[in-house]
Short mmCIF file of C-alpha atoms and ligand atoms in Angstrom, two decimals:
data_model
loop_
_atom_site.label_atom_id
_atom_site.label_comp_id
_atom_site.label_asym_id
_atom_site.label_seq_id
_atom_site.Cartn_x
_atom_site.Cartn_y
_atom_site.Cartn_z
CA MET D 12 0.00 0.00 0.00
CA ILE D 13 1.28 3.48 -0.80
CA VAL D 14 0.26 6.34 1.49
CA VAL D 15 0.59 9.68 -0.29
CA MET D 16 0.83 12.61 2.15
CA LYS D 17 -0.62 16.05 1.45
CA LYS D 18 1.72 18.90 0.46
CA GLU D 19 1.10 20.58 3.80
CA ALA D 20 1.59 17.42 5.92
CA THR D 21 3.92 18.03 8.87
CA PRO D 22 6.77 15.75 10.04
CA ALA D 23 4.49 14.87 13.01
CA ASP D 24 1.77 13.69 10.56
CA VAL D 25 4.33 11.52 8.75
CA ASN D 26 5.57 10.05 12.05
CA HIS D 27 2.00 9.38 13.14
CA MET D 28 1.29 7.49 9.92
CA VAL D 29 4.52 5.48 10.19
CA GLN D 30 3.40 4.33 13.64
CA ARG D 31 -0.12 3.55 12.40
CA ILE D 32 1.27 1.46 9.51
CA GLU D 33 3.64 -0.45 11.82
CA SER D 34 0.86 -1.08 14.32
CA LEU D 35 -0.96 -2.89 11.48
CA GLY D 36 1.98 -5.27 11.10
CA LEU D 37 3.34 -3.62 7.95
CA LYS D 38 6.79 -2.10 7.45
CA ALA D 39 6.86 1.62 6.67
CA HIS D 40 9.40 3.19 4.32
CA VAL D 41 9.30 6.96 4.08
CA ILE D 42 10.20 8.46 0.72
CA VAL D 43 10.66 12.24 0.87
CA GLY D 44 10.14 13.80 -2.57
CA THR D 45 10.60 17.38 -3.67
CA GLU D 46 6.86 18.08 -3.54
CA ARG D 47 5.36 15.31 -1.41
CA THR D 48 6.25 12.62 1.04
CA VAL D 49 4.98 9.11 0.36
CA ILE D 50 5.09 6.16 2.73
CA ALA D 51 5.35 2.65 1.30
CA ALA D 52 3.58 0.18 3.61
CA VAL D 53 5.19 -3.17 2.84
CA GLY D 54 3.61 -6.52 3.69
CA ASP D 55 0.33 -8.33 3.09
CA ASP D 56 -2.13 -5.47 3.32
CA ARG D 57 -5.29 -7.37 2.34
CA LYS D 58 -6.63 -7.20 5.87
CA THR D 59 -6.01 -3.45 6.11
CA HIS D 60 -8.80 -1.17 5.00
CA LYS D 61 -7.36 1.62 2.94
CA GLU D 62 -10.13 3.83 4.34
CA SER D 63 -8.78 3.42 7.88
CA LEU D 64 -5.45 4.94 6.78
CA GLU D 65 -7.06 7.52 4.52
CA SER D 66 -8.63 9.29 7.50
CA GLY D 67 -5.19 9.85 9.10
CA PRO D 68 -3.78 13.39 9.56
CA GLY D 69 -2.10 14.84 6.47
CA VAL D 70 -3.02 11.88 4.24
CA ALA D 71 -3.96 12.73 0.63
CA GLU D 72 -4.52 9.27 -0.80
CA VAL D 73 -3.94 5.57 -0.10
CA MET D 74 -3.28 3.20 -3.00
CA PRO D 75 -3.37 -0.58 -2.55
CA ILE D 76 -0.74 -2.45 -4.57
CA LEU D 77 -1.89 -6.04 -4.11
CA ALA D 78 -5.12 -7.35 -5.60
CA PRO D 79 -7.66 -7.83 -2.79
CA TYR D 80 -8.03 -11.54 -3.66
CA LYS D 81 -5.32 -14.07 -2.97
CA ARG D 82 -6.18 -17.71 -3.73
CA ALA D 83 -7.81 -16.76 -7.03
CA SER D 84 -4.76 -14.78 -8.15
CA LEU D 85 -2.16 -15.79 -10.71
CA GLU D 86 0.53 -14.74 -8.24
CA LEU D 87 -0.46 -17.65 -6.01
CA LYS D 88 -0.96 -20.18 -8.83
CA PRO D 89 0.48 -19.19 -12.21
CA GLU D 90 -0.76 -22.23 -14.16
CA PRO D 91 -4.40 -22.34 -15.34
CA THR D 92 -6.81 -24.49 -13.35
CA GLN D 93 -8.61 -27.24 -15.20
CA ILE D 94 -11.87 -28.43 -13.73
CA LYS D 95 -13.35 -31.87 -14.34
CA ALA D 96 -16.82 -33.01 -13.37
CA GLY D 97 -17.83 -36.28 -15.05
CA SER D 98 -18.10 -35.61 -18.79
CA LEU D 99 -17.27 -31.93 -18.37
CA THR D 100 -13.71 -30.57 -18.65
CA VAL D 101 -13.20 -26.82 -18.50
CA GLY D 102 -9.95 -24.87 -18.76
CA ALA D 103 -6.27 -25.20 -19.66
CA GLY D 104 -6.90 -25.66 -23.38
CA THR D 105 -10.21 -27.50 -23.22
CA ILE D 106 -13.50 -25.72 -23.83
CA GLY D 107 -16.49 -27.22 -22.04
CA VAL D 108 -19.99 -26.71 -23.40
CA ILE D 109 -22.87 -26.74 -20.93
CA ALA D 110 -26.21 -26.72 -22.72
CA GLY D 111 -29.84 -27.31 -21.90
CA PRO D 112 -33.02 -25.55 -20.95
CA CYS D 113 -33.33 -22.64 -18.57
CA SER D 114 -35.68 -24.76 -16.44
CA VAL D 115 -36.39 -28.46 -16.20
CA GLU D 116 -40.05 -28.72 -17.21
CA SER D 117 -40.81 -32.41 -17.77
CA GLU D 118 -39.14 -35.77 -18.24
CA GLU D 119 -39.69 -35.67 -21.97
CA GLN D 120 -38.31 -32.14 -22.31
CA ILE D 121 -35.09 -32.75 -20.37
CA LEU D 122 -34.38 -36.15 -21.92
CA GLN D 123 -34.99 -34.89 -25.44
CA CYS D 124 -32.80 -31.91 -24.74
CA ALA D 125 -29.98 -33.94 -23.18
CA ARG D 126 -29.88 -36.28 -26.19
CA ALA D 127 -29.92 -33.45 -28.71
CA VAL D 128 -27.23 -31.33 -27.06
CA LYS D 129 -25.02 -34.36 -26.55
CA LYS D 130 -25.35 -35.31 -30.22
CA ALA D 131 -24.31 -31.78 -31.21
CA GLY D 132 -21.23 -31.92 -28.96
CA ALA D 133 -22.23 -30.48 -25.58
CA THR D 134 -20.19 -31.89 -22.69
CA ALA D 135 -22.63 -31.12 -19.87
CA LEU D 136 -26.34 -30.61 -19.37
CA ARG D 137 -27.78 -27.51 -17.74
CA GLY D 138 -31.28 -27.10 -16.35
CA GLY D 139 -32.69 -25.20 -13.41
CA ALA D 140 -34.74 -27.03 -10.81
CA PHE D 141 -34.67 -24.18 -8.28
CA LYS D 142 -35.29 -20.99 -10.24
CA PRO D 143 -34.55 -17.51 -8.88
CA ARG D 144 -37.25 -15.54 -10.70
CA THR D 145 -37.70 -11.78 -10.72
CA SER D 146 -41.42 -12.20 -10.10
CA PRO D 147 -42.83 -14.47 -7.40
CA TYR D 148 -45.68 -15.26 -9.85
CA SER D 149 -43.29 -16.77 -12.43
CA PHE D 150 -42.53 -20.51 -12.61
CA GLN D 151 -40.22 -21.32 -9.68
CA GLY D 152 -38.90 -24.67 -10.93
CA MET D 153 -39.69 -28.32 -10.24
CA LYS D 154 -37.39 -28.43 -7.18
CA GLU D 155 -36.41 -32.00 -6.14
CA ASP D 156 -38.54 -33.57 -8.88
CA GLY D 157 -36.52 -31.54 -11.37
CA LEU D 158 -33.25 -32.71 -9.81
CA LYS D 159 -34.41 -36.33 -10.19
CA LEU D 160 -35.16 -35.74 -13.86
CA LEU D 161 -31.69 -34.22 -14.36
CA ALA D 162 -30.13 -37.28 -12.74
CA ALA D 163 -32.19 -39.51 -15.04
CA ALA D 164 -30.98 -37.50 -18.06
CA ARG D 165 -27.37 -37.99 -16.86
CA ASP D 166 -28.00 -41.75 -16.59
CA ALA D 167 -29.43 -41.80 -20.11
CA THR D 168 -26.69 -39.73 -21.80
CA GLY D 169 -23.63 -39.67 -19.57
CA LEU D 170 -23.71 -35.87 -19.49
CA ALA D 171 -22.65 -34.16 -16.25
CA VAL D 172 -25.40 -32.08 -14.66
CA VAL D 173 -25.01 -28.36 -13.92
CA THR D 174 -27.84 -26.91 -11.86
CA GLU D 175 -28.44 -23.91 -9.64
CA VAL D 176 -28.66 -23.84 -5.87
CA VAL D 177 -30.39 -20.76 -4.49
CA ALA D 178 -30.22 -21.24 -0.71
CA SER D 179 -27.60 -22.60 1.67
CA GLU D 180 -30.10 -24.99 3.26
CA ASP D 181 -30.64 -26.61 -0.17
CA VAL D 182 -26.93 -27.28 -0.81
CA PRO D 183 -26.89 -30.90 0.48
CA LEU D 184 -30.00 -31.75 -1.56
CA VAL D 185 -28.76 -30.18 -4.80
CA ALA D 186 -25.25 -31.63 -4.31
CA LYS D 187 -26.81 -35.11 -4.07
CA TYR D 188 -27.94 -34.86 -7.70
CA ALA D 189 -25.65 -32.28 -9.36
CA ASP D 190 -22.12 -32.63 -10.73
CA VAL D 191 -21.63 -28.85 -10.72
CA LEU D 192 -23.37 -26.37 -8.43
CA GLN D 193 -24.37 -23.15 -10.16
CA ILE D 194 -24.48 -19.95 -8.13
CA GLY D 195 -26.78 -17.57 -9.96
CA ALA D 196 -26.08 -13.93 -10.70
CA ARG D 197 -28.53 -12.77 -8.03
CA ASN D 198 -26.71 -14.79 -5.40
CA MET D 199 -23.12 -13.89 -6.24
CA GLN D 200 -22.84 -11.91 -3.02
CA ASN D 201 -24.82 -14.31 -0.81
CA TYR D 202 -21.78 -15.03 1.32
CA ARG D 203 -23.39 -17.76 3.49
CA LEU D 204 -24.33 -19.60 0.29
CA LEU D 205 -20.78 -19.21 -1.07
CA GLU D 206 -19.41 -20.67 2.17
CA ALA D 207 -21.88 -23.55 1.97
CA VAL D 208 -20.79 -24.53 -1.56
CA GLY D 209 -17.17 -23.96 -0.52
CA ALA D 210 -17.64 -26.75 2.01
CA THR D 211 -18.75 -29.30 -0.64
CA ASP D 212 -16.64 -31.37 -3.03
CA ARG D 213 -18.68 -30.26 -6.05
CA PRO D 214 -17.19 -27.86 -8.61
CA VAL D 215 -18.97 -24.51 -8.67
CA LEU D 216 -20.04 -22.33 -11.59
CA LEU D 217 -20.10 -18.83 -10.13
CA LYS D 218 -22.05 -16.30 -12.17
CA ARG D 219 -21.17 -12.61 -12.11
CA GLY D 220 -23.81 -10.39 -10.51
CA PRO D 221 -25.32 -7.96 -13.04
CA SER D 222 -23.94 -4.99 -11.06
CA ALA D 223 -20.81 -6.62 -9.65
CA THR D 224 -17.31 -5.46 -10.51
CA ILE D 225 -14.71 -8.02 -11.54
CA ASP D 226 -12.94 -7.60 -8.18
CA GLU D 227 -16.24 -8.38 -6.44
CA LEU D 228 -16.63 -11.51 -8.61
CA LEU D 229 -13.10 -12.61 -7.70
CA LEU D 230 -13.70 -11.94 -4.01
CA ALA D 231 -16.89 -14.02 -4.20
CA ALA D 232 -14.79 -16.83 -5.71
CA GLU D 233 -12.33 -16.31 -2.87
CA TYR D 234 -15.08 -17.22 -0.35
CA ILE D 235 -15.53 -20.59 -2.07
CA LEU D 236 -11.78 -21.20 -2.41
CA ASN D 237 -11.21 -20.26 1.25
CA GLY D 238 -13.84 -22.82 2.22
CA GLY D 239 -11.54 -25.52 0.81
CA ASN D 240 -13.17 -25.99 -2.60
CA PRO D 241 -10.55 -25.30 -5.32
CA ASN D 242 -12.89 -25.93 -8.26
CA VAL D 243 -14.49 -22.63 -9.17
CA MET D 244 -15.44 -21.60 -12.71
CA LEU D 245 -16.17 -17.91 -13.17
CA CYS D 246 -19.03 -17.02 -15.48
CA GLU D 247 -19.54 -13.76 -17.34
CA ARG D 248 -23.28 -13.54 -18.03
CA GLY D 249 -23.68 -9.86 -18.81
CA ILE D 250 -24.03 -6.76 -16.70
CA ARG D 251 -26.65 -4.06 -16.39
CA THR D 252 -25.88 -0.89 -18.33
CA PHE D 253 -27.89 1.97 -19.84
CA GLU D 254 -28.25 -0.08 -23.03
CA THR D 255 -31.68 -1.64 -23.54
CA HIS D 256 -31.22 -3.29 -26.96
CA THR D 257 -29.95 -6.39 -25.24
CA ARG D 258 -31.23 -7.88 -21.96
CA PHE D 259 -27.79 -7.33 -20.42
CA THR D 260 -24.52 -6.05 -21.88
CA LEU D 261 -22.05 -8.90 -22.46
CA PRO D 262 -18.48 -7.64 -21.95
CA LEU D 263 -16.12 -10.14 -23.53
CA ALA D 264 -13.03 -8.23 -22.43
CA THR D 265 -13.83 -9.82 -19.05
CA VAL D 266 -12.47 -13.11 -20.40
CA VAL D 267 -9.14 -11.64 -21.43
CA TYR D 268 -8.89 -9.54 -18.26
CA LEU D 269 -9.65 -12.49 -15.98
CA HIS D 270 -7.06 -14.64 -17.74
CA ALA D 271 -4.51 -11.96 -16.90
CA LYS D 272 -5.51 -11.96 -13.22
CA THR D 273 -6.66 -15.45 -12.24
CA HIS D 274 -5.92 -19.11 -12.88
CA LEU D 275 -9.63 -19.97 -12.61
CA PRO D 276 -11.39 -20.93 -15.84
CA VAL D 277 -13.80 -18.47 -17.42
CA VAL D 278 -17.16 -19.52 -18.87
CA VAL D 279 -19.38 -17.20 -20.91
CA ASP D 280 -23.18 -17.23 -20.99
CA PRO D 281 -24.29 -15.54 -24.23
CA SER D 282 -27.94 -16.55 -23.61
CA HIS D 283 -28.48 -14.36 -20.53
CA GLY D 284 -25.79 -11.98 -21.76
CA THR D 285 -27.84 -10.98 -24.81
CA GLY D 286 -31.39 -12.08 -24.08
CA HIS D 287 -32.17 -12.70 -27.75
CA THR D 288 -31.83 -16.01 -29.59
CA TYR D 289 -30.55 -14.41 -32.81
CA LEU D 290 -27.60 -12.82 -30.98
CA VAL D 291 -26.46 -16.00 -29.24
CA PRO D 292 -24.57 -17.94 -32.00
CA GLN D 293 -22.19 -15.13 -32.95
CA MET D 294 -21.63 -14.09 -29.34
CA ALA D 295 -20.84 -17.71 -28.47
CA ALA D 296 -18.26 -17.80 -31.27
CA ALA D 297 -16.91 -14.42 -30.15
CA SER D 298 -16.57 -15.78 -26.60
CA VAL D 299 -14.47 -18.65 -27.90
CA ALA D 300 -12.40 -16.17 -29.92
CA ALA D 301 -11.83 -14.16 -26.72
CA GLY D 302 -10.41 -17.30 -25.08
CA ALA D 303 -13.39 -18.54 -23.05
CA ASP D 304 -12.78 -21.89 -21.33
CA GLY D 305 -16.43 -22.77 -21.53
CA LEU D 306 -19.87 -21.79 -22.76
CA ILE D 307 -23.21 -22.16 -21.05
CA LEU D 308 -26.10 -22.01 -23.51
CA GLU D 309 -29.85 -22.25 -23.14
CA VAL D 310 -31.36 -24.81 -25.51
CA HIS D 311 -35.02 -25.83 -25.64
CA PRO D 312 -36.90 -28.29 -27.86
CA ASP D 313 -39.61 -25.65 -28.45
CA PRO D 314 -38.36 -22.22 -27.30
CA GLU D 315 -41.71 -20.59 -28.05
CA ARG D 316 -43.34 -22.72 -25.36
CA ALA D 317 -40.53 -22.62 -22.79
CA MET D 318 -41.60 -21.87 -19.21
CA SER D 319 -38.65 -19.50 -18.79
CA ASP D 320 -36.19 -17.66 -21.04
CA GLY D 321 -37.55 -19.05 -24.34
CA TYR D 322 -36.76 -15.73 -26.09
CA GLN D 323 -33.04 -16.35 -25.61
CA SER D 324 -33.02 -20.13 -26.10
CA LEU D 325 -31.68 -21.92 -29.16
CA ASN D 326 -33.64 -24.76 -30.73
CA PHE D 327 -31.78 -27.98 -31.54
CA GLU D 328 -30.78 -26.97 -35.09
CA GLN D 329 -29.63 -23.55 -33.96
CA PHE D 330 -27.56 -25.15 -31.22
CA ALA D 331 -25.95 -27.62 -33.64
CA ALA D 332 -25.09 -24.74 -36.03
CA THR D 333 -23.67 -22.70 -33.12
CA MET D 334 -21.47 -25.63 -32.09
CA GLU D 335 -20.23 -25.96 -35.66
CA MET D 336 -19.24 -22.29 -35.79
CA CYS D 337 -17.62 -22.36 -32.33
CA ARG D 338 -15.62 -25.47 -33.18
CA LYS D 339 -14.13 -23.72 -36.20
CA VAL D 340 -13.05 -20.77 -34.07
CA ALA D 341 -11.69 -23.07 -31.35
CA GLY D 342 -9.78 -25.09 -33.96
CA ALA D 343 -8.24 -21.96 -35.44
CA LEU D 344 -6.98 -21.01 -31.96
CA GLY D 345 -5.68 -24.50 -31.14
CA GLN D 346 -8.26 -25.11 -28.41
CA LYS D 347 -9.98 -28.46 -27.88
CA MET D 348 -13.76 -28.37 -28.07
C1 LIG Y 18 -29.97 -19.27 -15.44
O1 LIG Y 18 -28.85 -19.76 -15.69
O2 LIG Y 18 -31.04 -19.70 -15.91
C2 LIG Y 18 -30.00 -18.02 -14.63
C3 LIG Y 18 -31.04 -17.73 -13.85
O3 LIG Y 18 -28.91 -17.26 -14.82
P1 LIG Y 18 -28.41 -15.91 -14.10
O4 LIG Y 18 -28.23 -16.27 -12.66
O5 LIG Y 18 -27.14 -15.60 -14.82
O6 LIG Y 18 -29.48 -14.88 -14.32
MN1 LIG Y 19 -32.37 -18.72 -17.76
#
């Protein structure tokens, strides 16, 4: 951390700050410049709130040097993390494709979907059984019955199951059926839930909150990693901006940025990220071009009649065509898909 003193700071202010810094367990080095004095506070400053130093006498500004996250950082683990969950491999040169409906609706729907996405090359099946819906009047999911249908679809196709858990008390139930636990965008900062999935042995797909910064996403991942679960996939699913042409704004620079900061694999969700079926294929291919380690795509046998998110779901042919396009991009970049 660098503490920049004000022009008018007195030697007593500087001494005071040196003592404050050392009382926090950091080493203080005073650098007297021609215009300003700065104090370098050396040591692991992640536990120190920059605000607590900023209110000191004569302090102009406090600048942290270290990223606020630790276990997720490339400094701690320079090689990319690869995550395996049954048929699904994500990261370190392998692109995983998680596809399926927004919600599990019936046995026929999920089985048909699982078979179709597998045939087109998906490596895992998605489907929500517990749905976090904006309106309490919308379909809330089939709950445990839905989980049973997902498990049956896994038995029939061999595809790993990715499904959302919305409450910490449901974690044991969902973990009984799921291969990967999805933390939805609305729950990215539900810290008790993050701790609960951190205590399981199931890989986690952590979605970015629509208003969360990338540091907040990485700190949310840090909760899961700190709990002893090393298998976290980060998911960019679009953020809320002033733009209304798309449901959310899908920033693909996130993928490149995260790869420069973390060893954790990065999955992109162009379905929620755009909110329109016709935008999904190209944005999926663009995600692969940006270096995504995985895609999560909503696919429905009859999107027009879907109980949730039909307007952004691909039908089977559209999904197969999307896979074709993504494979070409992946091939050109030397990635396995
Ligand atoms: C979903 O995957 O269907 C979902 C609800 O996603 P998100 O949490 O990103 O909105
Ligand atoms: Mn959805």
